Amino acid sequence: MSFKVLSSTVAAAVDKELMSTVGFSIDQLMELAGLSVAQAVYKTYPPSTHNKVLVICGPGNNGGDGLVASRHLKLFGYTPTVYYPKHKSSNVLFNNLLTQLKTFKIDVLQNELSNSELKSLINENDQIIDAIFGFSFHPPLRSPFDTIIEHLKQVETSKPITCVDCPTGWDVDKGPNIADLVDAKYILNPSSLVSLTAPKPGSKFFKGNYHYLGGRFISKEMAQKWDIDIPNYPGVDQVVRLNI
């Protein structure tokens, strides 16, 4: 399957329409996105082989997708741990998501970790989910996320890493290795990518083995308006694997 890509500008416009004339709330879209990520992880790295999952969440909606995915992963039989160093404490939606994780007894680390603590946390988990920044990200990376990506770079060839919508550190439209990034130590090369709604232009540079598309919430009429390809989702799945 080869799918049309959606630029960051158009993706933002699509989200805006979904949450206005179409009638979705941000909570609903985040729930569907997080479920898509969890299903993709289950299909690729099941709990029988990769039970301990470190979910690294950023301060925005991409991070919210990661919080939702963590809850579903717990229900799927995993042991997730969430690292959430930048939290919008005044945001009701994110506070509710954190309350849900507490209810399900999922460990959430909200204080920034030292280099040694972060290294140990990464090493003690079987796989990592990068839910730091999505299509609204613009380089360069800033603290503490630059350091986080540096540490993930050290294990990217030995430990599965799944990125939500766009690998953190990439320009969503231009991909990796662009002048704005300056340093290759911030260019993550994950093994798995879950594009949401539609693949973004930067995904053309993805070299991992598993590329999924999630977002079973686009009507045929909306897809036609925005020139979005809708895949044939198998059964009740929220994700479909794309050809690399």
PDB file of N, CA, C and O in Angstrom, residues 160-231:
ATOM      1  N   PRO A 160      13.454  -2.138  20.343  1.00  0.00           N
ATOM      2  CA  PRO A 160      12.385  -1.599  19.504  1.00  0.00           C
ATOM      3  C   PRO A 160      11.915  -0.220  19.979  1.00  0.00           C
ATOM      4  O   PRO A 160      11.663  -0.018  21.172  1.00  0.00           O
ATOM      5  N   ILE A 161      11.810   0.703  19.040  1.00  0.00           N
ATOM      6  CA  ILE A 161      11.289   2.033  19.329  1.00  0.00           C
ATOM      7  C   ILE A 161      10.148   2.312  18.354  1.00  0.00           C
ATOM      8  O   ILE A 161      10.318   2.204  17.137  1.00  0.00           O
ATOM      9  N   THR A 162       8.990   2.648  18.893  1.00  0.00           N
ATOM     10  CA  THR A 162       7.824   3.001  18.082  1.00  0.00           C
ATOM     11  C   THR A 162       7.557   4.492  18.238  1.00  0.00           C
ATOM     12  O   THR A 162       7.426   4.982  19.363  1.00  0.00           O
ATOM     13  N   CYS A 163       7.480   5.197  17.122  1.00  0.00           N
ATOM     14  CA  CYS A 163       7.235   6.640  17.158  1.00  0.00           C
ATOM     15  C   CYS A 163       5.788   6.936  16.766  1.00  0.00           C
ATOM     16  O   CYS A 163       5.232   6.310  15.868  1.00  0.00           O
ATOM     17  N   VAL A 164       5.217   7.913  17.467  1.00  0.00           N
ATOM     18  CA  VAL A 164       3.830   8.308  17.220  1.00  0.00           C
ATOM     19  C   VAL A 164       3.784   9.450  16.212  1.00  0.00           C
ATOM     20  O   VAL A 164       4.247  10.558  16.501  1.00  0.00           O
ATOM     21  N   ASP A 165       3.291   9.178  15.032  1.00  0.00           N
ATOM     22  CA  ASP A 165       3.049  10.127  13.940  1.00  0.00           C
ATOM     23  C   ASP A 165       4.322  10.625  13.251  1.00  0.00           C
ATOM     24  O   ASP A 165       4.365  10.728  12.037  1.00  0.00           O
ATOM     25  N   CYS A 166       5.343  10.966  14.014  1.00  0.00           N
ATOM     26  CA  CYS A 166       6.611  11.447  13.442  1.00  0.00           C
ATOM     27  C   CYS A 166       7.710  11.233  14.470  1.00  0.00           C
ATOM     28  O   CYS A 166       7.512  11.558  15.645  1.00  0.00           O
ATOM     29  N   PRO A 167       8.851  10.680  14.086  1.00  0.00           N
ATOM     30  CA  PRO A 167       9.938  10.529  15.056  1.00  0.00           C
ATOM     31  C   PRO A 167      10.343  11.888  15.628  1.00  0.00           C
ATOM     32  O   PRO A 167      10.541  12.851  14.885  1.00  0.00           O
ATOM     33  N   THR A 168      10.437  11.966  16.934  1.00  0.00           N
ATOM     34  CA  THR A 168      10.834  13.220  17.572  1.00  0.00           C
ATOM     35  C   THR A 168      12.218  13.635  17.095  1.00  0.00           C
ATOM     36  O   THR A 168      13.146  12.835  17.053  1.00  0.00           O
ATOM     37  N   GLY A 169      12.337  14.900  16.739  1.00  0.00           N
ATOM     38  CA  GLY A 169      13.595  15.419  16.216  1.00  0.00           C
ATOM     39  C   GLY A 169      13.574  15.605  14.720  1.00  0.00           C
ATOM     40  O   GLY A 169      14.398  16.317  14.168  1.00  0.00           O
ATOM     41  N   TRP A 170      12.619  14.963  14.037  1.00  0.00           N
ATOM     42  CA  TRP A 170      12.475  15.147  12.598  1.00  0.00           C
ATOM     43  C   TRP A 170      11.591  16.361  12.322  1.00  0.00           C
ATOM     44  O   TRP A 170      10.707  16.687  13.104  1.00  0.00           O
ATOM     45  N   ASP A 171      11.828  16.996  11.194  1.00  0.00           N
ATOM     46  CA  ASP A 171      10.872  17.962  10.680  1.00  0.00           C
ATOM     47  C   ASP A 171       9.773  17.156  10.000  1.00  0.00           C
ATOM     48  O   ASP A 171      10.057  16.309   9.146  1.00  0.00           O
ATOM     49  N   VAL A 172       8.522  17.378  10.381  1.00  0.00           N
ATOM     50  CA  VAL A 172       7.435  16.526   9.909  1.00  0.00           C
ATOM     51  C   VAL A 172       7.276  16.576   8.390  1.00  0.00           C
ATOM     52  O   VAL A 172       6.859  15.592   7.770  1.00  0.00           O
ATOM     53  N   ASP A 173       7.650  17.695   7.778  1.00  0.00           N
ATOM     54  CA  ASP A 173       7.520  17.815   6.321  1.00  0.00           C
ATOM     55  C   ASP A 173       8.809  17.466   5.578  1.00  0.00           C
ATOM     56  O   ASP A 173       8.759  16.939   4.472  1.00  0.00           O
ATOM     57  N   LYS A 174       9.964  17.744   6.195  1.00  0.00           N
ATOM     58  CA  LYS A 174      11.241  17.544   5.520  1.00  0.00           C
ATOM     59  C   LYS A 174      11.973  16.284   5.958  1.00  0.00           C
ATOM     60  O   LYS A 174      12.916  15.853   5.295  1.00  0.00           O
ATOM     61  N   GLY A 175      11.544  15.716   7.066  1.00  0.00           N
ATOM     62  CA  GLY A 175      12.190  14.507   7.544  1.00  0.00           C
ATOM     63  C   GLY A 175      13.458  14.789   8.340  1.00  0.00           C
ATOM     64  O   GLY A 175      13.651  15.884   8.864  1.00  0.00           O
ATOM     65  N   PRO A 176      14.371  13.822   8.444  1.00  0.00           N
ATOM     66  CA  PRO A 176      15.611  13.977   9.201  1.00  0.00           C
ATOM     67  C   PRO A 176      16.715  14.609   8.359  1.00  0.00           C
ATOM     68  O   PRO A 176      16.529  14.886   7.171  1.00  0.00           O
ATOM     69  N   ASN A 177      17.848  14.794   8.978  1.00  0.00           N
ATOM     70  CA  ASN A 177      19.062  15.244   8.282  1.00  0.00           C
ATOM     71  C   ASN A 177      18.901  16.588   7.564  1.00  0.00           C
ATOM     72  O   ASN A 177      19.446  16.803   6.488  1.00  0.00           O
ATOM     73  N   ILE A 178      18.118  17.475   8.146  1.00  0.00           N
ATOM     74  CA  ILE A 178      17.979  18.798   7.561  1.00  0.00           C
ATOM     75  C   ILE A 178      18.857  19.776   8.322  1.00  0.00           C
ATOM     76  O   ILE A 178      19.269  19.535   9.452  1.00  0.00           O
ATOM     77  N   ALA A 179      19.135  20.895   7.705  1.00  0.00           N
ATOM     78  CA  ALA A 179      20.095  21.850   8.266  1.00  0.00           C
ATOM     79  C   ALA A 179      19.680  22.329   9.649  1.00  0.00           C
ATOM     80  O   ALA A 179      20.526  22.584  10.515  1.00  0.00           O
ATOM     81  N   ASP A 180      18.378  22.446   9.890  1.00  0.00           N
ATOM     82  CA  ASP A 180      17.907  22.959  11.170  1.00  0.00           C
ATOM     83  C   ASP A 180      18.325  22.075  12.346  1.00  0.00           C
ATOM     84  O   ASP A 180      18.458  22.533  13.477  1.00  0.00           O
ATOM     85  N   LEU A 181      18.514  20.792  12.089  1.00  0.00           N
ATOM     86  CA  LEU A 181      18.831  19.863  13.168  1.00  0.00           C
ATOM     87  C   LEU A 181      20.287  19.951  13.600  1.00  0.00           C
ATOM     88  O   LEU A 181      20.617  19.678  14.739  1.00  0.00           O
ATOM     89  N   VAL A 182      21.157  20.291  12.682  1.00  0.00           N
ATOM     90  CA  VAL A 182      22.587  20.496  12.938  1.00  0.00           C
ATOM     91  C   VAL A 182      23.308  19.214  13.321  1.00  0.00           C
ATOM     92  O   VAL A 182      24.257  18.817  12.660  1.00  0.00           O
ATOM     93  N   ASP A 183      22.848  18.546  14.376  1.00  0.00           N
ATOM     94  CA  ASP A 183      23.613  17.439  14.939  1.00  0.00           C
ATOM     95  C   ASP A 183      22.884  16.109  14.729  1.00  0.00           C
ATOM     96  O   ASP A 183      21.729  15.957  15.107  1.00  0.00           O
ATOM     97  N   ALA A 184      23.593  15.138  14.162  1.00  0.00           N
ATOM     98  CA  ALA A 184      22.991  13.832  13.869  1.00  0.00           C
ATOM     99  C   ALA A 184      22.601  13.072  15.136  1.00  0.00           C
ATOM    100  O   ALA A 184      21.802  12.136  15.066  1.00  0.00           O
ATOM    101  N   LYS A 185      23.140  13.478  16.290  1.00  0.00           N
ATOM    102  CA  LYS A 185      22.813  12.763  17.523  1.00  0.00           C
ATOM    103  C   LYS A 185      21.354  12.961  17.926  1.00  0.00           C
ATOM    104  O   LYS A 185      20.856  12.282  18.823  1.00  0.00           O
ATOM    105  N   TYR A 186      20.664  13.879  17.280  1.00  0.00           N
ATOM    106  CA  TYR A 186      19.250  14.112  17.560  1.00  0.00           C
ATOM    107  C   TYR A 186      18.340  13.506  16.486  1.00  0.00           C
ATOM    108  O   TYR A 186      17.150  13.783  16.466  1.00  0.00           O
ATOM    109  N   ILE A 187      18.883  12.723  15.587  1.00  0.00           N
ATOM    110  CA  ILE A 187      18.084  12.153  14.510  1.00  0.00           C
ATOM    111  C   ILE A 187      17.814  10.685  14.826  1.00  0.00           C
ATOM    112  O   ILE A 187      18.648   9.814  14.621  1.00  0.00           O
ATOM    113  N   LEU A 188      16.627  10.432  15.308  1.00  0.00           N
ATOM    114  CA  LEU A 188      16.236   9.094  15.713  1.00  0.00           C
ATOM    115  C   LEU A 188      15.809   8.277  14.493  1.00  0.00           C
ATOM    116  O   LEU A 188      15.139   8.781  13.595  1.00  0.00           O
ATOM    117  N   ASN A 189      16.209   7.010  14.477  1.00  0.00           N
ATOM    118  CA  ASN A 189      15.817   6.096  13.409  1.00  0.00           C
ATOM    119  C   ASN A 189      15.094   4.903  14.037  1.00  0.00           C
ATOM    120  O   ASN A 189      15.706   3.877  14.343  1.00  0.00           O
ATOM    121  N   PRO A 190      13.793   5.031  14.249  1.00  0.00           N
ATOM    122  CA  PRO A 190      13.049   3.997  14.976  1.00  0.00           C
ATOM    123  C   PRO A 190      12.778   2.769  14.121  1.00  0.00           C
ATOM    124  O   PRO A 190      12.900   2.789  12.896  1.00  0.00           O
ATOM    125  N   SER A 191      12.377   1.705  14.791  1.00  0.00           N
ATOM    126  CA  SER A 191      12.032   0.475  14.083  1.00  0.00           C
ATOM    127  C   SER A 191      10.583   0.462  13.641  1.00  0.00           C
ATOM    128  O   SER A 191      10.206  -0.282  12.730  1.00  0.00           O
ATOM    129  N   SER A 192       9.745   1.301  14.265  1.00  0.00           N
ATOM    130  CA  SER A 192       8.322   1.291  13.974  1.00  0.00           C
ATOM    131  C   SER A 192       7.773   2.715  14.002  1.00  0.00           C
ATOM    132  O   SER A 192       8.214   3.545  14.809  1.00  0.00           O
ATOM    133  N   LEU A 193       6.810   2.983  13.113  1.00  0.00           N
ATOM    134  CA  LEU A 193       6.180   4.300  13.025  1.00  0.00           C
ATOM    135  C   LEU A 193       4.675   4.109  12.887  1.00  0.00           C
ATOM    136  O   LEU A 193       4.221   3.288  12.090  1.00  0.00           O
ATOM    137  N   VAL A 194       3.911   4.875  13.674  1.00  0.00           N
ATOM    138  CA  VAL A 194       2.451   4.855  13.562  1.00  0.00           C
ATOM    139  C   VAL A 194       1.997   6.227  13.082  1.00  0.00           C
ATOM    140  O   VAL A 194       1.951   7.180  13.860  1.00  0.00           O
ATOM    141  N   SER A 195       1.704   6.350  11.800  1.00  0.00           N
ATOM    142  CA  SER A 195       1.184   7.602  11.259  1.00  0.00           C
ATOM    143  C   SER A 195      -0.295   7.713  11.619  1.00  0.00           C
ATOM    144  O   SER A 195      -1.021   6.715  11.617  1.00  0.00           O
ATOM    145  N   LEU A 196      -0.735   8.922  11.919  1.00  0.00           N
ATOM    146  CA  LEU A 196      -2.120   9.139  12.327  1.00  0.00           C
ATOM    147  C   LEU A 196      -2.859   9.995  11.305  1.00  0.00           C
ATOM    148  O   LEU A 196      -2.310  10.987  10.815  1.00  0.00           O
ATOM    149  N   THR A 197      -4.062   9.620  10.978  1.00  0.00           N
ATOM    150  CA  THR A 197      -4.915  10.235   9.963  1.00  0.00           C
ATOM    151  C   THR A 197      -4.396   9.921   8.564  1.00  0.00           C
ATOM    152  O   THR A 197      -5.084   9.367   7.734  1.00  0.00           O
ATOM    153  N   ALA A 198      -3.146  10.319   8.301  1.00  0.00           N
ATOM    154  CA  ALA A 198      -2.473  10.020   7.031  1.00  0.00           C
ATOM    155  C   ALA A 198      -0.977  10.158   7.256  1.00  0.00           C
ATOM    156  O   ALA A 198      -0.548  10.898   8.149  1.00  0.00           O
ATOM    157  N   PRO A 199      -0.151   9.469   6.477  1.00  0.00           N
ATOM    158  CA  PRO A 199       1.299   9.651   6.608  1.00  0.00           C
ATOM    159  C   PRO A 199       1.691  11.097   6.303  1.00  0.00           C
ATOM    160  O   PRO A 199       1.072  11.748   5.457  1.00  0.00           O
ATOM    161  N   LYS A 200       2.705  11.587   7.003  1.00  0.00           N
ATOM    162  CA  LYS A 200       3.211  12.924   6.753  1.00  0.00           C
ATOM    163  C   LYS A 200       4.404  12.842   5.796  1.00  0.00           C
ATOM    164  O   LYS A 200       5.021  11.778   5.645  1.00  0.00           O
ATOM    165  N   PRO A 201       4.779  13.932   5.124  1.00  0.00           N
ATOM    166  CA  PRO A 201       5.865  13.881   4.131  1.00  0.00           C
ATOM    167  C   PRO A 201       7.169  13.304   4.680  1.00  0.00           C
ATOM    168  O   PRO A 201       7.875  12.585   3.981  1.00  0.00           O
ATOM    169  N   GLY A 202       7.477  13.610   5.951  1.00  0.00           N
ATOM    170  CA  GLY A 202       8.719  13.112   6.535  1.00  0.00           C
ATOM    171  C   GLY A 202       8.779  11.601   6.625  1.00  0.00           C
ATOM    172  O   GLY A 202       9.866  11.017   6.699  1.00  0.00           O
ATOM    173  N   SER A 203       7.616  10.939   6.612  1.00  0.00           N
ATOM    174  CA  SER A 203       7.596   9.481   6.741  1.00  0.00           C
ATOM    175  C   SER A 203       8.237   8.784   5.546  1.00  0.00           C
ATOM    176  O   SER A 203       8.581   7.605   5.620  1.00  0.00           O
ATOM    177  N   LYS A 204       8.407   9.509   4.438  1.00  0.00           N
ATOM    178  CA  LYS A 204       9.075   8.925   3.272  1.00  0.00           C
ATOM    179  C   LYS A 204      10.522   8.551   3.588  1.00  0.00           C
ATOM    180  O   LYS A 204      11.123   7.735   2.897  1.00  0.00           O
ATOM    181  N   PHE A 205      11.080   9.165   4.640  1.00  0.00           N
ATOM    182  CA  PHE A 205      12.460   8.893   5.027  1.00  0.00           C
ATOM    183  C   PHE A 205      12.554   7.786   6.073  1.00  0.00           C
ATOM    184  O   PHE A 205      13.656   7.429   6.511  1.00  0.00           O
ATOM    185  N   PHE A 206      11.431   7.251   6.496  1.00  0.00           N
ATOM    186  CA  PHE A 206      11.426   6.196   7.506  1.00  0.00           C
ATOM    187  C   PHE A 206      12.046   4.922   6.937  1.00  0.00           C
ATOM    188  O   PHE A 206      11.656   4.447   5.874  1.00  0.00           O
ATOM    189  N   LYS A 207      13.016   4.368   7.658  1.00  0.00           N
ATOM    190  CA  LYS A 207      13.750   3.194   7.188  1.00  0.00           C
ATOM    191  C   LYS A 207      13.513   1.959   8.061  1.00  0.00           C
ATOM    192  O   LYS A 207      14.166   0.936   7.877  1.00  0.00           O
ATOM    193  N   GLY A 208      12.591   2.072   9.019  1.00  0.00           N
ATOM    194  CA  GLY A 208      12.320   0.938   9.884  1.00  0.00           C
ATOM    195  C   GLY A 208      11.514  -0.141   9.178  1.00  0.00           C
ATOM    196  O   GLY A 208      11.179  -0.035   7.996  1.00  0.00           O
ATOM    197  N   ASN A 209      11.166  -1.186   9.917  1.00  0.00           N
ATOM    198  CA  ASN A 209      10.488  -2.340   9.326  1.00  0.00           C
ATOM    199  C   ASN A 209       8.969  -2.263   9.374  1.00  0.00           C
ATOM    200  O   ASN A 209       8.291  -2.953   8.606  1.00  0.00           O
ATOM    201  N   TYR A 210       8.423  -1.438  10.269  1.00  0.00           N
ATOM    202  CA  TYR A 210       6.983  -1.470  10.493  1.00  0.00           C
ATOM    203  C   TYR A 210       6.396  -0.057  10.446  1.00  0.00           C
ATOM    204  O   TYR A 210       6.659   0.761  11.322  1.00  0.00           O
ATOM    205  N   HIS A 211       5.599   0.192   9.422  1.00  0.00           N
ATOM    206  CA  HIS A 211       4.913   1.480   9.292  1.00  0.00           C
ATOM    207  C   HIS A 211       3.417   1.207   9.285  1.00  0.00           C
ATOM    208  O   HIS A 211       2.899   0.521   8.400  1.00  0.00           O
ATOM    209  N   TYR A 212       2.734   1.738  10.297  1.00  0.00           N
ATOM    210  CA  TYR A 212       1.293   1.569  10.409  1.00  0.00           C
ATOM    211  C   TYR A 212       0.582   2.899  10.172  1.00  0.00           C
ATOM    212  O   TYR A 212       1.135   3.975  10.428  1.00  0.00           O
ATOM    213  N   LEU A 213      -0.649   2.790   9.710  1.00  0.00           N
ATOM    214  CA  LEU A 213      -1.521   3.957   9.605  1.00  0.00           C
ATOM    215  C   LEU A 213      -2.692   3.742  10.542  1.00  0.00           C
ATOM    216  O   LEU A 213      -3.347   2.694  10.519  1.00  0.00           O
ATOM    217  N   GLY A 214      -2.947   4.722  11.401  1.00  0.00           N
ATOM    218  CA  GLY A 214      -4.067   4.662  12.333  1.00  0.00           C
ATOM    219  C   GLY A 214      -4.940   5.896  12.188  1.00  0.00           C
ATOM    220  O   GLY A 214      -4.466   6.967  11.806  1.00  0.00           O
ATOM    221  N   GLY A 215      -6.184   5.757  12.518  1.00  0.00           N
ATOM    222  CA  GLY A 215      -7.088   6.889  12.426  1.00  0.00           C
ATOM    223  C   GLY A 215      -8.360   6.540  11.701  1.00  0.00           C
ATOM    224  O   GLY A 215      -8.676   7.107  10.651  1.00  0.00           O
ATOM    225  N   ARG A 216      -9.072   5.593  12.266  1.00  0.00           N
ATOM    226  CA  ARG A 216     -10.296   5.121  11.613  1.00  0.00           C
ATOM    227  C   ARG A 216     -11.467   6.035  12.001  1.00  0.00           C
ATOM    228  O   ARG A 216     -12.448   5.596  12.606  1.00  0.00           O
ATOM    229  N   PHE A 217     -11.322   7.305  11.635  1.00  0.00           N
ATOM    230  CA  PHE A 217     -12.359   8.280  12.001  1.00  0.00           C
ATOM    231  C   PHE A 217     -12.591   9.296  10.884  1.00  0.00           C
ATOM    232  O   PHE A 217     -13.222  10.325  11.101  1.00  0.00           O
ATOM    233  N   ILE A 218     -12.092   8.989   9.679  1.00  0.00           N
ATOM    234  CA  ILE A 218     -12.249   9.885   8.536  1.00  0.00           C
ATOM    235  C   ILE A 218     -13.351   9.350   7.620  1.00  0.00           C
ATOM    236  O   ILE A 218     -13.279   8.203   7.173  1.00  0.00           O
ATOM    237  N   SER A 219     -14.364  10.170   7.365  1.00  0.00           N
ATOM    238  CA  SER A 219     -15.435   9.742   6.464  1.00  0.00           C
ATOM    239  C   SER A 219     -14.950   9.787   5.014  1.00  0.00           C
ATOM    240  O   SER A 219     -13.967  10.458   4.689  1.00  0.00           O
ATOM    241  N   LYS A 220     -15.658   9.090   4.132  1.00  0.00           N
ATOM    242  CA  LYS A 220     -15.293   9.095   2.721  1.00  0.00           C
ATOM    243  C   LYS A 220     -15.394  10.498   2.127  1.00  0.00           C
ATOM    244  O   LYS A 220     -14.573  10.895   1.295  1.00  0.00           O
ATOM    245  N   GLU A 221     -16.390  11.239   2.575  1.00  0.00           N
ATOM    246  CA  GLU A 221     -16.573  12.597   2.069  1.00  0.00           C
ATOM    247  C   GLU A 221     -15.419  13.502   2.496  1.00  0.00           C
ATOM    248  O   GLU A 221     -14.911  14.300   1.690  1.00  0.00           O
ATOM    249  N   MET A 222     -15.009  13.375   3.741  1.00  0.00           N
ATOM    250  CA  MET A 222     -13.903  14.194   4.232  1.00  0.00           C
ATOM    251  C   MET A 222     -12.592  13.792   3.553  1.00  0.00           C
ATOM    252  O   MET A 222     -11.751  14.634   3.231  1.00  0.00           O
ATOM    253  N   ALA A 223     -12.423  12.492   3.344  1.00  0.00           N
ATOM    254  CA  ALA A 223     -11.219  12.011   2.672  1.00  0.00           C
ATOM    255  C   ALA A 223     -11.131  12.569   1.260  1.00  0.00           C
ATOM    256  O   ALA A 223     -10.051  12.976   0.796  1.00  0.00           O
ATOM    257  N   GLN A 224     -12.260  12.621   0.582  1.00  0.00           N
ATOM    258  CA  GLN A 224     -12.280  13.158  -0.777  1.00  0.00           C
ATOM    259  C   GLN A 224     -11.963  14.650  -0.780  1.00  0.00           C
ATOM    260  O   GLN A 224     -11.219  15.139  -1.634  1.00  0.00           O
ATOM    261  N   LYS A 225     -12.493  15.371   0.178  1.00  0.00           N
ATOM    262  CA  LYS A 225     -12.263  16.812   0.264  1.00  0.00           C
ATOM    263  C   LYS A 225     -10.785  17.124   0.457  1.00  0.00           C
ATOM    264  O   LYS A 225     -10.243  18.040  -0.168  1.00  0.00           O
ATOM    265  N   TRP A 226     -10.118  16.364   1.339  1.00  0.00           N
ATOM    266  CA  TRP A 226      -8.729  16.652   1.690  1.00  0.00           C
ATOM    267  C   TRP A 226      -7.731  15.761   0.951  1.00  0.00           C
ATOM    268  O   TRP A 226      -6.547  15.801   1.236  1.00  0.00           O
ATOM    269  N   ASP A 227      -8.201  14.949   0.027  1.00  0.00           N
ATOM    270  CA  ASP A 227      -7.343  14.068  -0.764  1.00  0.00           C
ATOM    271  C   ASP A 227      -6.573  13.101   0.138  1.00  0.00           C
ATOM    272  O   ASP A 227      -5.344  12.977   0.057  1.00  0.00           O
ATOM    273  N   ILE A 228      -7.306  12.432   1.015  1.00  0.00           N
ATOM    274  CA  ILE A 228      -6.743  11.473   1.960  1.00  0.00           C
ATOM    275  C   ILE A 228      -7.109  10.062   1.518  1.00  0.00           C
ATOM    276  O   ILE A 228      -8.252   9.797   1.158  1.00  0.00           O
ATOM    277  N   ASP A 229      -6.140   9.159   1.531  1.00  0.00           N
ATOM    278  CA  ASP A 229      -6.404   7.753   1.236  1.00  0.00           C
ATOM    279  C   ASP A 229      -6.922   7.056   2.487  1.00  0.00           C
ATOM    280  O   ASP A 229      -6.306   7.152   3.556  1.00  0.00           O
ATOM    281  N   ILE A 230      -8.042   6.372   2.362  1.00  0.00           N
ATOM    282  CA  ILE A 230      -8.557   5.556   3.463  1.00  0.00           C
ATOM    283  C   ILE A 230      -8.225   4.096   3.179  1.00  0.00           C
ATOM    284  O   ILE A 230      -8.628   3.555   2.148  1.00  0.00           O
ATOM    285  N   PRO A 231      -7.497   3.434   4.079  1.00  0.00           N
ATOM    286  CA  PRO A 231      -7.129   2.035   3.836  1.00  0.00           C
ATOM    287  C   PRO A 231      -8.282   1.095   4.153  1.00  0.00           C
ATOM    288  O   PRO A 231      -9.286   1.489   4.751  1.00  0.00           O
TER     289      PRO A 231
END
